[in-house]
Tab-separated table of C-alpha atoms in Angstrom:
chain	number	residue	atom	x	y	z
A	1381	UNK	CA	48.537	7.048	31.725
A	1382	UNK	CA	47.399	4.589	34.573
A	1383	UNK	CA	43.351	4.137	35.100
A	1384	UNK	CA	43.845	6.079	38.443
A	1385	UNK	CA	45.016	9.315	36.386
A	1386	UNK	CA	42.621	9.145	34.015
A	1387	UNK	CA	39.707	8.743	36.869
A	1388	UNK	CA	41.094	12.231	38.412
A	1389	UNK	CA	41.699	13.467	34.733
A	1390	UNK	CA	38.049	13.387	34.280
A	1391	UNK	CA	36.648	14.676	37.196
A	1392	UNK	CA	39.288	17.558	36.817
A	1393	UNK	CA	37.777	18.379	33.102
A	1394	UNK	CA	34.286	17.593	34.395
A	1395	UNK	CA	35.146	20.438	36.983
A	1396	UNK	CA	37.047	22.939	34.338
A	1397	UNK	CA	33.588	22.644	31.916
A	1398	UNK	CA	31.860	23.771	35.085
A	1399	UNK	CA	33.917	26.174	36.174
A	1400	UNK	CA	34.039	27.507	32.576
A	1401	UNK	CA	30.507	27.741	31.886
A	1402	UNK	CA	29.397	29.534	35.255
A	1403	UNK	CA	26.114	31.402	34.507
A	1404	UNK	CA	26.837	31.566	31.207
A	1405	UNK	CA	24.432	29.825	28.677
A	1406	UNK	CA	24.406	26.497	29.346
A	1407	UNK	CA	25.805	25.902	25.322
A	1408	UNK	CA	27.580	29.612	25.226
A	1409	UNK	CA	31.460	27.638	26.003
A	1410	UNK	CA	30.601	24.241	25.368
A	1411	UNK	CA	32.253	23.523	21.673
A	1412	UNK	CA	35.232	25.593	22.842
A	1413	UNK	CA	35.911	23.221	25.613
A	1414	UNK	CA	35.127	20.263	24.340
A	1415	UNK	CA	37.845	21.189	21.118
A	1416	UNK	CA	40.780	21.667	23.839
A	1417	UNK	CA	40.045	18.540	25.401
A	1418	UNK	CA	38.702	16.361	23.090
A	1419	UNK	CA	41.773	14.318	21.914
A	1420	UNK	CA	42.159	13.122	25.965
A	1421	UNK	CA	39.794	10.857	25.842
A	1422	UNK	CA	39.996	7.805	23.619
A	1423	UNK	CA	36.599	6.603	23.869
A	1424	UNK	CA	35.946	5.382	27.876
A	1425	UNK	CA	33.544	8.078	28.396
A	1426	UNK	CA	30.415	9.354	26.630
A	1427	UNK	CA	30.025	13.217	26.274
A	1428	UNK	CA	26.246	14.573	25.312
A	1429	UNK	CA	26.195	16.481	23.113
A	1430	UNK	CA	23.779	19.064	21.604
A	1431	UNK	CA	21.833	18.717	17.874
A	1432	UNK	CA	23.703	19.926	14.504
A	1433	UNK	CA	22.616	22.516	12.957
A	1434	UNK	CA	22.143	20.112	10.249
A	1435	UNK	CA	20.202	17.700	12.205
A	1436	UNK	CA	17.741	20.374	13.483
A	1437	UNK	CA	17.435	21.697	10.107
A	1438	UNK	CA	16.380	18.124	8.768
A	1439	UNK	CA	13.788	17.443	11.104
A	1440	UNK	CA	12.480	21.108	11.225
A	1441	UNK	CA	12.643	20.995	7.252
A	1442	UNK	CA	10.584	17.564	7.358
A	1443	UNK	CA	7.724	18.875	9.485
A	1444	UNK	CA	7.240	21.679	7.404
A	1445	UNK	CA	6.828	19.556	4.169
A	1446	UNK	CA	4.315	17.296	5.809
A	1447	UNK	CA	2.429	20.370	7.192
A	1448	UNK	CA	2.698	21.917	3.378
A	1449	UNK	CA	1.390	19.051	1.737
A	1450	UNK	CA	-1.570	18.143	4.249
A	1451	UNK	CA	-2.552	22.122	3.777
A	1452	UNK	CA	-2.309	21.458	0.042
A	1453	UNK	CA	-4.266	17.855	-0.386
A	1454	UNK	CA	-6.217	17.961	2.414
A	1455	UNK	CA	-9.556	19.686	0.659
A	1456	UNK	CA	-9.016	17.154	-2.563
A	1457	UNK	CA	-9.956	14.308	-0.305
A	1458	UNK	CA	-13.307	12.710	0.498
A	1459	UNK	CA	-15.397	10.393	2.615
A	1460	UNK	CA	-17.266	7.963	0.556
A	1461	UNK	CA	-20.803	7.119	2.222
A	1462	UNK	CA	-22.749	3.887	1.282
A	1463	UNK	CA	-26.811	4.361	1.261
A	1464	UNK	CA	-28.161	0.714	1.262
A	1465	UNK	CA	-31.589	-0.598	1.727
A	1466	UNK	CA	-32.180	-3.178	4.542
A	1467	UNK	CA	-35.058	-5.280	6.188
A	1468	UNK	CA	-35.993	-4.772	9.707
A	1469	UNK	CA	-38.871	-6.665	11.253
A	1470	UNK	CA	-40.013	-4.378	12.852
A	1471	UNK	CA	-39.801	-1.193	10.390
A	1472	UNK	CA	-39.659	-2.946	7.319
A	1473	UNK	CA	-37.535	-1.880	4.748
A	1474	UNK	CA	-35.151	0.725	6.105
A	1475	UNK	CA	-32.948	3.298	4.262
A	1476	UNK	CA	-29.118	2.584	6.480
A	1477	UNK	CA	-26.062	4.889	5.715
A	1478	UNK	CA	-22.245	4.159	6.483
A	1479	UNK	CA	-18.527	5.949	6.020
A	1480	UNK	CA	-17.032	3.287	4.556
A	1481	UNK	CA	-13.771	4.363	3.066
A	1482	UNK	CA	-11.915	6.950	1.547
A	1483	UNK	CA	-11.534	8.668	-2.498
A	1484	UNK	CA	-9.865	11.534	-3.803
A	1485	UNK	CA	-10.124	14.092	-6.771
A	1486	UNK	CA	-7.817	13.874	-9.734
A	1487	UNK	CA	-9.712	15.997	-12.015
A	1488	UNK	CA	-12.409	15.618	-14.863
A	1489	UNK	CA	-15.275	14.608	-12.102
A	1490	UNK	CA	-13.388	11.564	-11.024
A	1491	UNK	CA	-12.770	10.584	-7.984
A	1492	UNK	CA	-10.514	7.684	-7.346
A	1493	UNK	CA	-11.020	4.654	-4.660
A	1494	UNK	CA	-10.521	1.359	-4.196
A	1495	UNK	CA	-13.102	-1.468	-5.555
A	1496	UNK	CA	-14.001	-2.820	-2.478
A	1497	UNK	CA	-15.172	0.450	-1.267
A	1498	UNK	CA	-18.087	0.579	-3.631
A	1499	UNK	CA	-18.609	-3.378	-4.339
A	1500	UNK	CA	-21.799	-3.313	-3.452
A	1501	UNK	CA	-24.125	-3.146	-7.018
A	1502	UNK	CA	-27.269	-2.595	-5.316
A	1503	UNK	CA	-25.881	-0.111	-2.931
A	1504	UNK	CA	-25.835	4.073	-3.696
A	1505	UNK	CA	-23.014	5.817	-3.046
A	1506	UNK	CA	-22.026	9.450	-2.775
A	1507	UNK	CA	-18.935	11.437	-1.165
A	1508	UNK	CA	-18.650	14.072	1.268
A	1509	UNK	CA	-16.119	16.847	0.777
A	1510	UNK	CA	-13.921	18.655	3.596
A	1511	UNK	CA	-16.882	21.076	4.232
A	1512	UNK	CA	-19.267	18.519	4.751
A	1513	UNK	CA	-21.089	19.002	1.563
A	1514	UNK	CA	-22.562	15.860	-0.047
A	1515	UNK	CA	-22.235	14.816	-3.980
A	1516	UNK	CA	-24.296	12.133	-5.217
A	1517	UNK	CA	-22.130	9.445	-7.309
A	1518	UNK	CA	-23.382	9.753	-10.930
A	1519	UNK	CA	-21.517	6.416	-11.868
A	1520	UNK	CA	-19.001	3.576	-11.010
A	1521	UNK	CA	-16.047	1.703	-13.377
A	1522	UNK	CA	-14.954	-1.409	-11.428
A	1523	UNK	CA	-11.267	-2.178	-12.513
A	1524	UNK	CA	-11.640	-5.617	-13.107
A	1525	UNK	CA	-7.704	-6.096	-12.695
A	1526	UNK	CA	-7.580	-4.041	-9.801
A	1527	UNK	CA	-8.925	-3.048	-6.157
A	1528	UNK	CA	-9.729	0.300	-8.088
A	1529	UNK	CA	-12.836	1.903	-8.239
A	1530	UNK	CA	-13.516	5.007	-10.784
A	1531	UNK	CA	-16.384	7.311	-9.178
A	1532	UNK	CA	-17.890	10.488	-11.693
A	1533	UNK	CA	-19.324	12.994	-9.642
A	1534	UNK	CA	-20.653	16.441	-11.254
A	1535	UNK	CA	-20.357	19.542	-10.220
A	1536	UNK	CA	-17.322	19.057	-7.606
A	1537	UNK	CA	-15.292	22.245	-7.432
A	1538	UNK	CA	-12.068	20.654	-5.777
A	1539	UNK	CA	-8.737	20.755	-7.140
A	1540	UNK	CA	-7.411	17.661	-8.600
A	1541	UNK	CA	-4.166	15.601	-6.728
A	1542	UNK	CA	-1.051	15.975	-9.052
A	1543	UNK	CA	0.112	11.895	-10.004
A	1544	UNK	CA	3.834	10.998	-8.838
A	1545	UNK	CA	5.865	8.502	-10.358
A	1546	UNK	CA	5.506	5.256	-8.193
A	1547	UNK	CA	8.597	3.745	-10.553
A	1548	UNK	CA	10.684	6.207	-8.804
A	1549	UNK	CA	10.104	5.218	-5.068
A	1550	UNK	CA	13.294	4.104	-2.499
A	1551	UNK	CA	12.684	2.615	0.321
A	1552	UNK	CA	13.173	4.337	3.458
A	1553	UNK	CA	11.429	7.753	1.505
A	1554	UNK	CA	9.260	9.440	3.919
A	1555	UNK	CA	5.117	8.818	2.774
A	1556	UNK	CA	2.042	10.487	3.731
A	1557	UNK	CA	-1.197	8.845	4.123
A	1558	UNK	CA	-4.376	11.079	4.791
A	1559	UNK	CA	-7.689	9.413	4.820
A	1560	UNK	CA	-11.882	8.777	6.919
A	1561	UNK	CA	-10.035	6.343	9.671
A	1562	UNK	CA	-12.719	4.027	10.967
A	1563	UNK	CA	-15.091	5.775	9.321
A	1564	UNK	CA	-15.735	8.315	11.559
A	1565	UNK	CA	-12.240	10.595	11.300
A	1566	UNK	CA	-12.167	12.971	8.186
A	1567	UNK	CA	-9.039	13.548	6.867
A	1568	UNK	CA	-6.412	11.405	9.655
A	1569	UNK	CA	-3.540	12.138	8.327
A	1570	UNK	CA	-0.403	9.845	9.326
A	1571	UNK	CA	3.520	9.234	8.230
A	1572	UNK	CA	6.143	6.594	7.733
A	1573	UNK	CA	8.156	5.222	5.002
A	1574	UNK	CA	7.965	2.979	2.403
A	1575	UNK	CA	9.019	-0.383	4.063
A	1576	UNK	CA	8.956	-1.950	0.340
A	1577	UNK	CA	7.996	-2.158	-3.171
A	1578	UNK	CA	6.947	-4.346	-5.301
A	1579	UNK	CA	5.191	-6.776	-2.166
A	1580	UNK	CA	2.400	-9.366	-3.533
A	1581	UNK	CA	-0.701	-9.802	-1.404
A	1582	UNK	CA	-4.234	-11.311	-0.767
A	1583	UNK	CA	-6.750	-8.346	-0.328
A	1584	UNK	CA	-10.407	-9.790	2.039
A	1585	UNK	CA	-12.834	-7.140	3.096
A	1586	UNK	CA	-13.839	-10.057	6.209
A	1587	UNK	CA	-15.654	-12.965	6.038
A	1588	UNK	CA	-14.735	-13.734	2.572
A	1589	UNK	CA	-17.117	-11.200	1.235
A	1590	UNK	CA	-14.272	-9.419	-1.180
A	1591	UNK	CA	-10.743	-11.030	-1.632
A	1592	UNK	CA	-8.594	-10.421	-4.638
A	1593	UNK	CA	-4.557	-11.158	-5.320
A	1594	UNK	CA	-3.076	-8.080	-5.677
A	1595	UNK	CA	0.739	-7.936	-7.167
A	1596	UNK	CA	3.481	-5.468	-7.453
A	1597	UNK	CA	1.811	-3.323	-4.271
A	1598	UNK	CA	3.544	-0.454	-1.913
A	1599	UNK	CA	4.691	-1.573	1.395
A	1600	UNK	CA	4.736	1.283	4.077
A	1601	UNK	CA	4.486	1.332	7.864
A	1602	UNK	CA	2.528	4.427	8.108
A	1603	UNK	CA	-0.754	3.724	9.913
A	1604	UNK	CA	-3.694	1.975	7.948
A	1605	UNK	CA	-7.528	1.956	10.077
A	1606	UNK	CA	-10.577	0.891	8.422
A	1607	UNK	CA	-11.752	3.816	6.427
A	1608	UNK	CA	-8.483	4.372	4.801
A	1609	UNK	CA	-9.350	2.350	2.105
A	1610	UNK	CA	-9.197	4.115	-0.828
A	1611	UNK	CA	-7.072	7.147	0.255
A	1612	UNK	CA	-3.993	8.855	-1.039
A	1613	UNK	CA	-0.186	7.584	-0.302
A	1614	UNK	CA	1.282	11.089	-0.876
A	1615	UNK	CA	5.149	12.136	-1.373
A	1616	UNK	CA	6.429	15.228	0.150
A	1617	UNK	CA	5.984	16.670	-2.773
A	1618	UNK	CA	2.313	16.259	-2.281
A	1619	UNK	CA	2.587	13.873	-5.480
A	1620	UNK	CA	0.105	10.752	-5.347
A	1621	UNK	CA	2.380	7.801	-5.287
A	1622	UNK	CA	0.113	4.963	-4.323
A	1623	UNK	CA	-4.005	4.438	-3.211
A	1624	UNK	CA	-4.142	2.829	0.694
A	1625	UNK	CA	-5.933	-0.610	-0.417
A	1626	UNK	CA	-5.296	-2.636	2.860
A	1627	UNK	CA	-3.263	-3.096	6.121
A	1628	UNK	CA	-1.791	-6.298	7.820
A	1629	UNK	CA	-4.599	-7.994	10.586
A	1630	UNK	CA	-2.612	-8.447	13.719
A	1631	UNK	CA	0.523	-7.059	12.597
A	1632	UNK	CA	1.353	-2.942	13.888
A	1633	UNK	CA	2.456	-0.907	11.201
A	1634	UNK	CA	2.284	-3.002	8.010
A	1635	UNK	CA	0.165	-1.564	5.543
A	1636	UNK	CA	-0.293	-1.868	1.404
A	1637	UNK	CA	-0.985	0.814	-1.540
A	1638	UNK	CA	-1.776	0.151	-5.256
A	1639	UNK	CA	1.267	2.357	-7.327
A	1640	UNK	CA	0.709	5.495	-8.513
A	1641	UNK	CA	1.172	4.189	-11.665
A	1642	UNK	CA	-1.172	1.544	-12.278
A	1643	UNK	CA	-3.580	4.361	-11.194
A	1644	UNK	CA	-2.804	6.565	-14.330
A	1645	UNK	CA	-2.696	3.550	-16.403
A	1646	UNK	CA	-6.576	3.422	-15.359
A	1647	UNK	CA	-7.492	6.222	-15.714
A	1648	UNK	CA	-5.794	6.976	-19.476
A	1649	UNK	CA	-7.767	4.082	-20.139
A	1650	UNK	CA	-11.268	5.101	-18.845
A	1651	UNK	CA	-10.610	8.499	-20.277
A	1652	UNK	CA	-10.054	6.743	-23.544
A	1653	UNK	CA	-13.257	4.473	-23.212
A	1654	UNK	CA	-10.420	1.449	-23.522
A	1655	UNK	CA	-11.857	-1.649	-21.793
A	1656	UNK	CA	-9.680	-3.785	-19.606
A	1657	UNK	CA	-10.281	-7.814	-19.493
A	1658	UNK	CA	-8.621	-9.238	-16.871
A	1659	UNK	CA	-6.861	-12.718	-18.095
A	1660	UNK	CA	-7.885	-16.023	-16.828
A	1661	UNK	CA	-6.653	-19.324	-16.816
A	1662	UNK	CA	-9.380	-21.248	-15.142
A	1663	UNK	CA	-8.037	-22.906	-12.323
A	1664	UNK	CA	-8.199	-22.490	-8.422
A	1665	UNK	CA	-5.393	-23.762	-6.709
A	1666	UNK	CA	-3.018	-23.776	-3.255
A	1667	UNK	CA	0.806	-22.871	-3.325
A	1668	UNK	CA	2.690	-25.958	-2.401
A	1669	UNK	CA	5.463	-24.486	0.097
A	1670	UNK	CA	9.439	-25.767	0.545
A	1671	UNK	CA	8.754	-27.492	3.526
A	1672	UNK	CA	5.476	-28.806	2.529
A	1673	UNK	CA	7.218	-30.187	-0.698
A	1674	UNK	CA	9.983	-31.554	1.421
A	1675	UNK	CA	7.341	-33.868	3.119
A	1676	UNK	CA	5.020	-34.837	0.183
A	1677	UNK	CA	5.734	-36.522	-3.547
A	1678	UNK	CA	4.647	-32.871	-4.929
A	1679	UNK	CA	7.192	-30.472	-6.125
A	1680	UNK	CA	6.413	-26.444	-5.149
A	1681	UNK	CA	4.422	-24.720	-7.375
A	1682	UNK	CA	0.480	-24.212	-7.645
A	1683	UNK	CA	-1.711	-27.890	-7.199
A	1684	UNK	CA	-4.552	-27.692	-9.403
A	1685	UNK	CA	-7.828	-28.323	-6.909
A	1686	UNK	CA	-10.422	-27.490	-9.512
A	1687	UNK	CA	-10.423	-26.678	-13.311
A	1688	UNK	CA	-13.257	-24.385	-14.475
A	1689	UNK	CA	-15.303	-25.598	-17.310
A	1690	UNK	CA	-14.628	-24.031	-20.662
A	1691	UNK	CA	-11.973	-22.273	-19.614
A	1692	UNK	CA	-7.989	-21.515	-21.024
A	1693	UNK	CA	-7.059	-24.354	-18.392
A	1694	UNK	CA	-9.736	-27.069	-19.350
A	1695	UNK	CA	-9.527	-26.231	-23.390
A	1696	UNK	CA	-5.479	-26.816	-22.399
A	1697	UNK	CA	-6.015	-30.424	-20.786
A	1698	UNK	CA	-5.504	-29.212	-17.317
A	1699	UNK	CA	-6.658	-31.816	-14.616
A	1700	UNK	CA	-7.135	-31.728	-10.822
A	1701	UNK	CA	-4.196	-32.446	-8.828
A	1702	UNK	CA	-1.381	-31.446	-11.488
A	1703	UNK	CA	1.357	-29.111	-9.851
A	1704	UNK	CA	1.934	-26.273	-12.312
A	1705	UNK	CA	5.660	-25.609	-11.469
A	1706	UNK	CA	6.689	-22.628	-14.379
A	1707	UNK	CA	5.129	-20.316	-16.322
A	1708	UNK	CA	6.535	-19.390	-19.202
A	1709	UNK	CA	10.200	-20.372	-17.139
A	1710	UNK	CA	9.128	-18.193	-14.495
A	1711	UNK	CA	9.324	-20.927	-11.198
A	1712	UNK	CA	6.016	-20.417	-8.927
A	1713	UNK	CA	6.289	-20.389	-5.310
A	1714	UNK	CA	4.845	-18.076	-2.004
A	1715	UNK	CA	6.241	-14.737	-3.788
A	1716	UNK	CA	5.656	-15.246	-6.925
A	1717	UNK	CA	2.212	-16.642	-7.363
A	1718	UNK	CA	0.576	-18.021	-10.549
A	1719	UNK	CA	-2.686	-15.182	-10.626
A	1720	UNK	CA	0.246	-12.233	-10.246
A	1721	UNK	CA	1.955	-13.698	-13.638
A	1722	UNK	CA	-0.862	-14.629	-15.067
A	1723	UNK	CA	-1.841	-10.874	-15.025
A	1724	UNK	CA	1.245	-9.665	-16.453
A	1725	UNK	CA	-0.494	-10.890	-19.889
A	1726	UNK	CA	-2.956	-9.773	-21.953
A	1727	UNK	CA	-6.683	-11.978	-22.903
A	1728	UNK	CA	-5.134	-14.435	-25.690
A	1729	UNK	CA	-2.306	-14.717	-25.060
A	1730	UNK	CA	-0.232	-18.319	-25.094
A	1731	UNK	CA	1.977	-19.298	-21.847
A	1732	UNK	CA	3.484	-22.439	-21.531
A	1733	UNK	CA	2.808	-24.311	-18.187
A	1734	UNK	CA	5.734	-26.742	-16.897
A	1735	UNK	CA	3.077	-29.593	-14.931
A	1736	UNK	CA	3.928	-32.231	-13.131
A	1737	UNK	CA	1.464	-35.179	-13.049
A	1738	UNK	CA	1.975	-38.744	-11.862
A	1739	UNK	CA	5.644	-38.435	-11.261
A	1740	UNK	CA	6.638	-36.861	-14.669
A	1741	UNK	CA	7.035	-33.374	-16.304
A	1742	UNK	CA	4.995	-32.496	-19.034
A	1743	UNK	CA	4.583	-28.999	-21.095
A	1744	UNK	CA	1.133	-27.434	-21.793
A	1745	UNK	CA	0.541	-24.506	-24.108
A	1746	UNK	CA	-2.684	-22.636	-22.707
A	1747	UNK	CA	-4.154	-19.554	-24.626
A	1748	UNK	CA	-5.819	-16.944	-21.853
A	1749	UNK	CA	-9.304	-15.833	-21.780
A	1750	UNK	CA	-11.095	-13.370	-20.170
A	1751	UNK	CA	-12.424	-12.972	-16.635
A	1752	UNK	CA	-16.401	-13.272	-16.512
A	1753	UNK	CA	-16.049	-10.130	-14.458
């Protein structure tokens, strides 16, 4: 069949569907039609047509979950406020108050939010519930591993969040995020997937007041604001699966939970009155990139810039300016950085260190100690 026949083919259909439909529904005829005259066309023209039944169901199916699980989480979460005292030279010393992040209920008067929230030691703190009711904060545990903050409050009448399985996560499964955006928005809830697991990352609170390396986090693109901090990364199951801890600065979209699981590992432990040491070696360093590496005498891996006194790294024979290319065989690089493996262990244990130093590789067995923290 010549273009030319096709051309009047089409219109002639185009006119048949018309004719055929008449006042009818607009979709009463449509499938029929489209079945009798479907094997004419071999793909030159585009036909539109209407939602499955499947697809409608999917979406429809999707928005009631999320509605569900906001209805069933949304009275477990709180705004955490900040009391500080501060000089003013004209009033003197002045009582000032801020919403400063986010914390939710998992039961036993705890309330669970990220470290940053409450870093302040001289600062009080207490969180406001869904009806506006404020509870003083009776006490804080500062993970000193992670940006996690245990908060007891008495007398809180909330029902605790049920703990998913963050081991379980895919990515492209739909998350929830509900938290006090900017401060000032109780309980903003908002959607997206997880765009990764497993992502390592440097945590600042501005200005260099707070930063901490952070491995093994949740990668999602549902919106993060200041205020989030601290908040739950639900499943549709209402399950928490992660704790917000941070979003990207200048980049839409890109925001970062702690796992689900390294929550519960926390909070087993605080239950149990276990105290965590966070491992140190004793060194501050820079990563030493490909290209930077391709340009220098250094290999990559982590370049020693200061060794702190009396630590695993000095007792070892660490000096300033050694590259520290392994640990343990485990090669060091942008991804893989040497305070996310060093974490992986436990205060005394050994790692060996692979160091280059004046043009030659060397081994050095160092035995970790704990964080002054």
């Amino acid at each position: 069949m010549n273009r030319s026949k096709q051309t009047k083919l089409f219109v002639g259909l185009v006119v048949v569907i018309a004719l055929v439909i008449g006042s009818a529904p607009i979709w009463q005829h449509y499938d029929e039609v489209i079945s009798k005259v479907s094997g004419v066309f071999s793909g030159g023209f585009g036909i539109i047509t209407k939602p499955s039944v499947n697809e409608t169901l999917r979406v429809v199916s999707e928005e009631s979950a999320t509605i569900d699980v906001v209805k069933k989480v949304k009275d477990s979460v709180v705004s955490v406020v900040e009391t500080s005292i501060a000089f003013d030279v004209f009033n003197g010393l002045t009582q000032q108050e801020a919403s400063i992040g986010t914390g939710f209920y998992v039961g036993d008067t705890i309330i669970i939010t990220n470290k940053h929230v409450v870093s302040d030691t001289q600062s009080t703190y207490s969180v406001v519930d869904a009806t506006g009711e404020r509870h003083a904060v009776t006490s804080i545990f500062r993970d000193p591993i992670n940006d996690l903050s245990v908060l007891t409050v008495e007398n809180l009448s909330l029902a605790p969040l049920e703990m998913g399985d963050s081991s379980s996560l895919q990515v492209g499964q739909t998350v929830i995020a509900i938290g006090n955006a900017l401060g000032r928005f109780s309980n903003t809830v908002t959607k997206g997937v997880v765009s990764g697991v497993g992502r390592g990352i440097v945590t600042s609170g501005g200005l260099g007041q707070f930063q901490e390396e952070l491995d093994g986090v949740i990668q999602t693109d549902a919106a993060l604001n200041p205020g989030n901090s601290g908040g739950p990364l639900l499943n549709l199951d209402g399950q928490v699966i992660g704790v917000n801890v941070a979003m990207s600065v200048g980049s839409e979209n890109i925001g970062f939970a702690i796992p689900s699981n390294t929550l519960t590992q926390l909070i087993t432990d605080f239950k149990s009155g276990t105290v965590r040491q966070r491992p140190l070696l004793g060194v501050s360093y820079a990563i030493i990139t490909p290209d930077f590496a391709r340009n220098s005498e250094f290999p990559e891996g982590a370049l020693v810039r200061q060794v702190v006194s009396g630590s695993a790294a000095d007792e070892a024979g660490l000096k300033v300016n050694d590259v520290i290319t392994q640990i343990d065989g485990q090669a060091i690089s942008e991804d893989t950085s040497l305070s996310s493996i060093i974490l992986r262990h436990k205060v005394g244990d050994s790692v060996s260190l692979t160091v280059y130093r004046n043009g030659s590789y060397t081994t050095i067995d160092a035995v970790l100690k704990a964080s002054a923290e």
